[in-house]
Amino acid sequence: MGSSGERTGADRTRVEPDDVSVIIPCRNEAGSLPDLLARIPAGMEPLVVDNGSDDGTGRVARDCGATVVTERRPGYGSAVHAGVVAARRPVLCTIDGDGSLSPEELPRLLERLAAGADLAVGRRIPQPSSAWPMHARLGSLFVAWRLRRMYGMGVHDIGPMRAIRREVLLGLDVGDRRSGYPVEVLVRAGRAGLRVDECDVIYRPRTAGTSKVSGSLRGSVRAGRDFLAALS
Ligand SMILES: Nc1nc2c(ncn2[C@@H]2O[C@H](COP(=O)(O)OP(=O)(O)OP(=O)(O)O)[C@@H](O)[C@H]2O)c(=O)[nH]1
Ligand SMILES: [Mg+2]
């Protein structure tokens, strides 16, 4: 699947911006969205999934020209999946709505797809290093180590920023609706023998709002549990 030069309907050796929907799962990210949305590369469709926000996230996203989908069931995976179902373009990128990742780096992931990868994922390079708390970093490193051992996959992070063709992602039938979603995407890609390419991406502190995962003990423990469940 996905080898360079192969054609299944669309030209698989090129990805144009207007082929791409950018799914942005958001739970109370109104403060970060205007800047983030202004930086989505021209031609791509920003698709904000408003996941139970009470800070006007949906209104702000609409005012900035984004397509907005509402998903009431909480959970990162729930929000991303709602975006995948709603998206109408053939190539999907996913990026957090908290301003921690740079949309300017999405084209580099898309280049990997065009070059034959089935899934392109970002490897976070924190700037400054405190942007990625040590416990969260160790958790992601452990998961990546297990993925390398289980599937020979050359990954070093759980891939918080991703690019994949919609039909390929739907074919993986990812079931996690919480924080294990990115891990399950990788597990299923490994089991399916997909080609997974990783590129470095800058990871900064969230630009507004409050941390839901790594900044609290409760959020971190829950994410750790979800990661382990997705690995098993
Ligand atoms: N955690 C969490 N994130 C959600 C949910 N729904 C949407 N999201 C979005 O998913 C993205 C990732 O969540 P974050 O809370 O930034 O997770 P994180 O980066 O691991 O942790 P912090 O930034 O430290 O909170 C953000 O854009 C969230 O707004 C949800 O129910 N839970
Ligand atoms: Mg974050």
PDB file of N, CA and C in Angstrom, residues 47-118:
ATOM      1  N   LEU A  47     -10.770  22.158  10.346  1.00  0.00           N
ATOM      2  CA  LEU A  47     -11.980  21.494  10.830  1.00  0.00           C
ATOM      3  C   LEU A  47     -11.872  21.370  12.348  1.00  0.00           C
ATOM      4  N   VAL A  48     -12.512  22.308  13.025  1.00  0.00           N
ATOM      5  CA  VAL A  48     -12.425  22.340  14.491  1.00  0.00           C
ATOM      6  C   VAL A  48     -13.525  21.463  15.077  1.00  0.00           C
ATOM      7  N   VAL A  49     -13.127  20.542  15.945  1.00  0.00           N
ATOM      8  CA  VAL A  49     -14.132  19.737  16.645  1.00  0.00           C
ATOM      9  C   VAL A  49     -14.263  20.296  18.055  1.00  0.00           C
ATOM     10  N   ASP A  50     -15.425  20.898  18.297  1.00  0.00           N
ATOM     11  CA  ASP A  50     -15.694  21.504  19.602  1.00  0.00           C
ATOM     12  C   ASP A  50     -16.230  20.406  20.516  1.00  0.00           C
ATOM     13  N   ASN A  51     -15.418  20.047  21.493  1.00  0.00           N
ATOM     14  CA  ASN A  51     -15.696  18.870  22.328  1.00  0.00           C
ATOM     15  C   ASN A  51     -16.093  19.325  23.746  1.00  0.00           C
ATOM     16  N   GLY A  52     -17.371  19.751  23.868  1.00  0.00           N
ATOM     17  CA  GLY A  52     -17.887  20.105  25.192  1.00  0.00           C
ATOM     18  C   GLY A  52     -17.277  21.359  25.789  1.00  0.00           C
ATOM     19  N   SER A  53     -16.897  22.310  24.943  1.00  0.00           N
ATOM     20  CA  SER A  53     -16.288  23.545  25.463  1.00  0.00           C
ATOM     21  C   SER A  53     -17.342  24.463  26.070  1.00  0.00           C
ATOM     22  N   ASP A  54     -16.929  25.259  27.058  1.00  0.00           N
ATOM     23  CA  ASP A  54     -17.840  26.278  27.593  1.00  0.00           C
ATOM     24  C   ASP A  54     -17.176  27.659  27.566  1.00  0.00           C
ATOM     25  N   ASP A  55     -16.182  27.814  26.679  1.00  0.00           N
ATOM     26  CA  ASP A  55     -15.469  29.101  26.603  1.00  0.00           C
ATOM     27  C   ASP A  55     -15.652  29.783  25.244  1.00  0.00           C
ATOM     28  N   GLY A  56     -16.638  29.328  24.465  1.00  0.00           N
ATOM     29  CA  GLY A  56     -16.886  29.960  23.166  1.00  0.00           C
ATOM     30  C   GLY A  56     -15.983  29.446  22.051  1.00  0.00           C
ATOM     31  N   THR A  57     -15.353  28.294  22.263  1.00  0.00           N
ATOM     32  CA  THR A  57     -14.463  27.720  21.233  1.00  0.00           C
ATOM     33  C   THR A  57     -15.134  27.639  19.856  1.00  0.00           C
ATOM     34  N   GLY A  58     -16.373  27.124  19.810  1.00  0.00           N
ATOM     35  CA  GLY A  58     -17.062  26.944  18.527  1.00  0.00           C
ATOM     36  C   GLY A  58     -17.302  28.277  17.822  1.00  0.00           C
ATOM     37  N   ARG A  59     -17.734  29.270  18.584  1.00  0.00           N
ATOM     38  CA  ARG A  59     -18.016  30.594  17.994  1.00  0.00           C
ATOM     39  C   ARG A  59     -16.732  31.224  17.466  1.00  0.00           C
ATOM     40  N   VAL A  60     -15.679  31.158  18.282  1.00  0.00           N
ATOM     41  CA  VAL A  60     -14.393  31.738  17.859  1.00  0.00           C
ATOM     42  C   VAL A  60     -13.903  31.055  16.578  1.00  0.00           C
ATOM     43  N   ALA A  61     -14.014  29.729  16.532  1.00  0.00           N
ATOM     44  CA  ALA A  61     -13.544  28.986  15.351  1.00  0.00           C
ATOM     45  C   ALA A  61     -14.334  29.404  14.109  1.00  0.00           C
ATOM     46  N   ARG A  62     -15.653  29.515  14.262  1.00  0.00           N
ATOM     47  CA  ARG A  62     -16.503  29.932  13.131  1.00  0.00           C
ATOM     48  C   ARG A  62     -16.135  31.340  12.676  1.00  0.00           C
ATOM     49  N   ASP A  63     -15.943  32.242  13.639  1.00  0.00           N
ATOM     50  CA  ASP A  63     -15.573  33.625  13.306  1.00  0.00           C
ATOM     51  C   ASP A  63     -14.250  33.678  12.546  1.00  0.00           C
ATOM     52  N   CYS A  64     -13.397  32.702  12.796  1.00  0.00           N
ATOM     53  CA  CYS A  64     -12.093  32.662  12.106  1.00  0.00           C
ATOM     54  C   CYS A  64     -12.189  31.925  10.773  1.00  0.00           C
ATOM     55  N   GLY A  65     -13.398  31.465  10.412  1.00  0.00           N
ATOM     56  CA  GLY A  65     -13.577  30.841   9.103  1.00  0.00           C
ATOM     57  C   GLY A  65     -13.401  29.344   9.068  1.00  0.00           C
ATOM     58  N   ALA A  66     -13.306  28.717  10.236  1.00  0.00           N
ATOM     59  CA  ALA A  66     -13.134  27.263  10.257  1.00  0.00           C
ATOM     60  C   ALA A  66     -14.479  26.554  10.124  1.00  0.00           C
ATOM     61  N   THR A  67     -14.448  25.347   9.605  1.00  0.00           N
ATOM     62  CA  THR A  67     -15.609  24.464   9.680  1.00  0.00           C
ATOM     63  C   THR A  67     -15.663  23.944  11.116  1.00  0.00           C
ATOM     64  N   VAL A  68     -16.850  23.924  11.717  1.00  0.00           N
ATOM     65  CA  VAL A  68     -16.946  23.477  13.115  1.00  0.00           C
ATOM     66  C   VAL A  68     -17.892  22.285  13.230  1.00  0.00           C
ATOM     67  N   VAL A  69     -17.418  21.270  13.911  1.00  0.00           N
ATOM     68  CA  VAL A  69     -18.213  20.074  14.198  1.00  0.00           C
ATOM     69  C   VAL A  69     -18.351  20.014  15.713  1.00  0.00           C
ATOM     70  N   THR A  70     -19.526  19.659  16.187  1.00  0.00           N
ATOM     71  CA  THR A  70     -19.720  19.547  17.642  1.00  0.00           C
ATOM     72  C   THR A  70     -19.753  18.082  18.034  1.00  0.00           C
ATOM     73  N   GLU A  71     -18.946  17.737  19.027  1.00  0.00           N
ATOM     74  CA  GLU A  71     -18.958  16.366  19.555  1.00  0.00           C
ATOM     75  C   GLU A  71     -19.140  16.466  21.067  1.00  0.00           C
ATOM     76  N   ARG A  72     -20.216  15.865  21.571  1.00  0.00           N
ATOM     77  CA  ARG A  72     -20.504  16.009  22.997  1.00  0.00           C
ATOM     78  C   ARG A  72     -19.772  14.994  23.849  1.00  0.00           C
ATOM     79  N   ARG A  73     -19.502  13.809  23.303  1.00  0.00           N
ATOM     80  CA  ARG A  73     -18.847  12.780  24.118  1.00  0.00           C
ATOM     81  C   ARG A  73     -17.409  13.208  24.383  1.00  0.00           C
ATOM     82  N   PRO A  74     -17.019  13.332  25.646  1.00  0.00           N
ATOM     83  CA  PRO A  74     -15.666  13.819  25.927  1.00  0.00           C
ATOM     84  C   PRO A  74     -14.588  12.814  25.537  1.00  0.00           C
ATOM     85  N   GLY A  75     -13.378  13.318  25.367  1.00  0.00           N
ATOM     86  CA  GLY A  75     -12.234  12.458  25.060  1.00  0.00           C
ATOM     87  C   GLY A  75     -11.553  12.903  23.778  1.00  0.00           C
ATOM     88  N   TYR A  76     -10.211  12.900  23.804  1.00  0.00           N
ATOM     89  CA  TYR A  76      -9.438  13.281  22.622  1.00  0.00           C
ATOM     90  C   TYR A  76      -9.830  12.425  21.413  1.00  0.00           C
ATOM     91  N   GLY A  77      -9.893  11.100  21.623  1.00  0.00           N
ATOM     92  CA  GLY A  77     -10.211  10.192  20.502  1.00  0.00           C
ATOM     93  C   GLY A  77     -11.608  10.439  19.966  1.00  0.00           C
ATOM     94  N   SER A  78     -12.518  10.741  20.868  1.00  0.00           N
ATOM     95  CA  SER A  78     -13.880  11.024  20.471  1.00  0.00           C
ATOM     96  C   SER A  78     -13.914  12.250  19.550  1.00  0.00           C
ATOM     97  N   ALA A  79     -13.157  13.280  19.944  1.00  0.00           N
ATOM     98  CA  ALA A  79     -13.112  14.511  19.150  1.00  0.00           C
ATOM     99  C   ALA A  79     -12.467  14.262  17.785  1.00  0.00           C
ATOM    100  N   VAL A  80     -11.348  13.558  17.767  1.00  0.00           N
ATOM    101  CA  VAL A  80     -10.671  13.322  16.479  1.00  0.00           C
ATOM    102  C   VAL A  80     -11.563  12.470  15.573  1.00  0.00           C
ATOM    103  N   HIS A  81     -12.167  11.428  16.154  1.00  0.00           N
ATOM    104  CA  HIS A  81     -13.002  10.550  15.324  1.00  0.00           C
ATOM    105  C   HIS A  81     -14.165  11.328  14.698  1.00  0.00           C
ATOM    106  N   ALA A  82     -14.773  12.232  15.465  1.00  0.00           N
ATOM    107  CA  ALA A  82     -15.870  13.034  14.908  1.00  0.00           C
ATOM    108  C   ALA A  82     -15.363  13.841  13.709  1.00  0.00           C
ATOM    109  N   GLY A  83     -14.138  14.343  13.797  1.00  0.00           N
ATOM    110  CA  GLY A  83     -13.553  15.082  12.673  1.00  0.00           C
ATOM    111  C   GLY A  83     -13.311  14.184  11.471  1.00  0.00           C
ATOM    112  N   VAL A  84     -12.849  12.981  11.730  1.00  0.00           N
ATOM    113  CA  VAL A  84     -12.573  12.031  10.635  1.00  0.00           C
ATOM    114  C   VAL A  84     -13.868  11.706   9.896  1.00  0.00           C
ATOM    115  N   VAL A  85     -14.934  11.481  10.656  1.00  0.00           N
ATOM    116  CA  VAL A  85     -16.223  11.137  10.038  1.00  0.00           C
ATOM    117  C   VAL A  85     -16.749  12.325   9.230  1.00  0.00           C
ATOM    118  N   ALA A  86     -16.589  13.535   9.772  1.00  0.00           N
ATOM    119  CA  ALA A  86     -17.160  14.722   9.118  1.00  0.00           C
ATOM    120  C   ALA A  86     -16.329  15.195   7.924  1.00  0.00           C
ATOM    121  N   ALA A  87     -15.051  14.874   7.898  1.00  0.00           N
ATOM    122  CA  ALA A  87     -14.163  15.423   6.858  1.00  0.00           C
ATOM    123  C   ALA A  87     -14.594  14.960   5.478  1.00  0.00           C
ATOM    124  N   ARG A  88     -14.503  15.852   4.516  1.00  0.00           N
ATOM    125  CA  ARG A  88     -14.889  15.514   3.143  1.00  0.00           C
ATOM    126  C   ARG A  88     -13.689  15.503   2.190  1.00  0.00           C
ATOM    127  N   ARG A  89     -12.516  15.798   2.705  1.00  0.00           N
ATOM    128  CA  ARG A  89     -11.338  15.784   1.824  1.00  0.00           C
ATOM    129  C   ARG A  89     -10.587  14.461   2.018  1.00  0.00           C
ATOM    130  N   PRO A  90      -9.798  14.043   1.022  1.00  0.00           N
ATOM    131  CA  PRO A  90      -9.210  12.694   1.082  1.00  0.00           C
ATOM    132  C   PRO A  90      -8.002  12.537   1.995  1.00  0.00           C
ATOM    133  N   VAL A  91      -7.383  13.635   2.392  1.00  0.00           N
ATOM    134  CA  VAL A  91      -6.183  13.542   3.236  1.00  0.00           C
ATOM    135  C   VAL A  91      -6.464  14.305   4.530  1.00  0.00           C
ATOM    136  N   LEU A  92      -6.120  13.664   5.659  1.00  0.00           N
ATOM    137  CA  LEU A  92      -6.405  14.259   6.956  1.00  0.00           C
ATOM    138  C   LEU A  92      -5.128  14.503   7.739  1.00  0.00           C
ATOM    139  N   CYS A  93      -5.044  15.710   8.287  1.00  0.00           N
ATOM    140  CA  CYS A  93      -3.996  16.006   9.259  1.00  0.00           C
ATOM    141  C   CYS A  93      -4.688  16.224  10.600  1.00  0.00           C
ATOM    142  N   THR A  94      -3.981  15.950  11.666  1.00  0.00           N
ATOM    143  CA  THR A  94      -4.502  16.234  13.006  1.00  0.00           C
ATOM    144  C   THR A  94      -3.462  17.038  13.761  1.00  0.00           C
ATOM    145  N   ILE A  95      -3.941  18.102  14.422  1.00  0.00           N
ATOM    146  CA  ILE A  95      -3.031  18.944  15.198  1.00  0.00           C
ATOM    147  C   ILE A  95      -3.811  19.439  16.426  1.00  0.00           C
ATOM    148  N   ASP A  96      -3.149  19.557  17.564  1.00  0.00           N
ATOM    149  CA  ASP A  96      -3.823  20.015  18.781  1.00  0.00           C
ATOM    150  C   ASP A  96      -4.285  21.468  18.630  1.00  0.00           C
ATOM    151  N   GLY A  97      -5.322  21.826  19.386  1.00  0.00           N
ATOM    152  CA  GLY A  97      -5.865  23.178  19.307  1.00  0.00           C
ATOM    153  C   GLY A  97      -5.269  24.135  20.320  1.00  0.00           C
ATOM    154  N   ASP A  98      -4.258  23.693  21.061  1.00  0.00           N
ATOM    155  CA  ASP A  98      -3.743  24.527  22.158  1.00  0.00           C
ATOM    156  C   ASP A  98      -2.519  25.354  21.769  1.00  0.00           C
ATOM    157  N   GLY A  99      -2.167  25.351  20.487  1.00  0.00           N
ATOM    158  CA  GLY A  99      -1.046  26.179  20.023  1.00  0.00           C
ATOM    159  C   GLY A  99       0.322  25.595  20.339  1.00  0.00           C
ATOM    160  N   SER A 100       0.363  24.340  20.800  1.00  0.00           N
ATOM    161  CA  SER A 100       1.660  23.747  21.167  1.00  0.00           C
ATOM    162  C   SER A 100       2.418  23.219  19.948  1.00  0.00           C
ATOM    163  N   LEU A 101       1.702  22.975  18.867  1.00  0.00           N
ATOM    164  CA  LEU A 101       2.330  22.445  17.645  1.00  0.00           C
ATOM    165  C   LEU A 101       2.151  23.464  16.521  1.00  0.00           C
ATOM    166  N   SER A 102       3.068  23.450  15.552  1.00  0.00           N
ATOM    167  CA  SER A 102       3.073  24.493  14.515  1.00  0.00           C
ATOM    168  C   SER A 102       2.468  23.999  13.212  1.00  0.00           C
ATOM    169  N   PRO A 103       1.358  24.620  12.769  1.00  0.00           N
ATOM    170  CA  PRO A 103       0.742  24.187  11.516  1.00  0.00           C
ATOM    171  C   PRO A 103       1.647  24.378  10.303  1.00  0.00           C
ATOM    172  N   GLU A 104       2.623  25.282  10.413  1.00  0.00           N
ATOM    173  CA  GLU A 104       3.563  25.485   9.294  1.00  0.00           C
ATOM    174  C   GLU A 104       4.335  24.188   8.987  1.00  0.00           C
ATOM    175  N   GLU A 105       4.343  23.256   9.934  1.00  0.00           N
ATOM    176  CA  GLU A 105       5.098  22.012   9.724  1.00  0.00           C
ATOM    177  C   GLU A 105       4.258  20.917   9.059  1.00  0.00           C
ATOM    178  N   LEU A 106       2.943  21.165   8.890  1.00  0.00           N
ATOM    179  CA  LEU A 106       2.100  20.135   8.271  1.00  0.00           C
ATOM    180  C   LEU A 106       2.571  19.748   6.862  1.00  0.00           C
ATOM    181  N   PRO A 107       2.983  20.703   6.008  1.00  0.00           N
ATOM    182  CA  PRO A 107       3.408  20.302   4.661  1.00  0.00           C
ATOM    183  C   PRO A 107       4.560  19.288   4.669  1.00  0.00           C
ATOM    184  N   ARG A 108       5.412  19.358   5.695  1.00  0.00           N
ATOM    185  CA  ARG A 108       6.503  18.358   5.739  1.00  0.00           C
ATOM    186  C   ARG A 108       5.959  16.946   5.961  1.00  0.00           C
ATOM    187  N   LEU A 109       4.902  16.827   6.784  1.00  0.00           N
ATOM    188  CA  LEU A 109       4.282  15.511   6.961  1.00  0.00           C
ATOM    189  C   LEU A 109       3.633  15.051   5.654  1.00  0.00           C
ATOM    190  N   LEU A 110       3.004  16.006   4.960  1.00  0.00           N
ATOM    191  CA  LEU A 110       2.323  15.654   3.704  1.00  0.00           C
ATOM    192  C   LEU A 110       3.313  15.214   2.629  1.00  0.00           C
ATOM    193  N   GLU A 111       4.496  15.800   2.665  1.00  0.00           N
ATOM    194  CA  GLU A 111       5.537  15.367   1.716  1.00  0.00           C
ATOM    195  C   GLU A 111       5.868  13.891   1.911  1.00  0.00           C
ATOM    196  N   ARG A 112       5.824  13.448   3.168  1.00  0.00           N
ATOM    197  CA  ARG A 112       6.102  12.026   3.438  1.00  0.00           C
ATOM    198  C   ARG A 112       5.024  11.135   2.828  1.00  0.00           C
ATOM    199  N   LEU A 113       3.767  11.576   2.923  1.00  0.00           N
ATOM    200  CA  LEU A 113       2.697  10.787   2.294  1.00  0.00           C
ATOM    201  C   LEU A 113       2.920  10.714   0.788  1.00  0.00           C
ATOM    202  N   ALA A 114       3.228  11.870   0.217  1.00  0.00           N
ATOM    203  CA  ALA A 114       3.433  11.912  -1.237  1.00  0.00           C
ATOM    204  C   ALA A 114       4.608  11.025  -1.641  1.00  0.00           C
ATOM    205  N   ALA A 115       5.559  10.860  -0.722  1.00  0.00           N
ATOM    206  CA  ALA A 115       6.741  10.047  -1.034  1.00  0.00           C
ATOM    207  C   ALA A 115       6.509   8.563  -0.741  1.00  0.00           C
ATOM    208  N   GLY A 116       5.290   8.204  -0.309  1.00  0.00           N
ATOM    209  CA  GLY A 116       4.984   6.781  -0.164  1.00  0.00           C
ATOM    210  C   GLY A 116       4.641   6.317   1.231  1.00  0.00           C
ATOM    211  N   ALA A 117       4.759   7.180   2.236  1.00  0.00           N
ATOM    212  CA  ALA A 117       4.359   6.760   3.582  1.00  0.00           C
ATOM    213  C   ALA A 117       2.834   6.630   3.638  1.00  0.00           C
ATOM    214  N   ASP A 118       2.355   5.681   4.453  1.00  0.00           N
ATOM    215  CA  ASP A 118       0.913   5.566   4.684  1.00  0.00           C
ATOM    216  C   ASP A 118       0.478   6.479   5.825  1.00  0.00           C
TER     217      ASP A 118
END
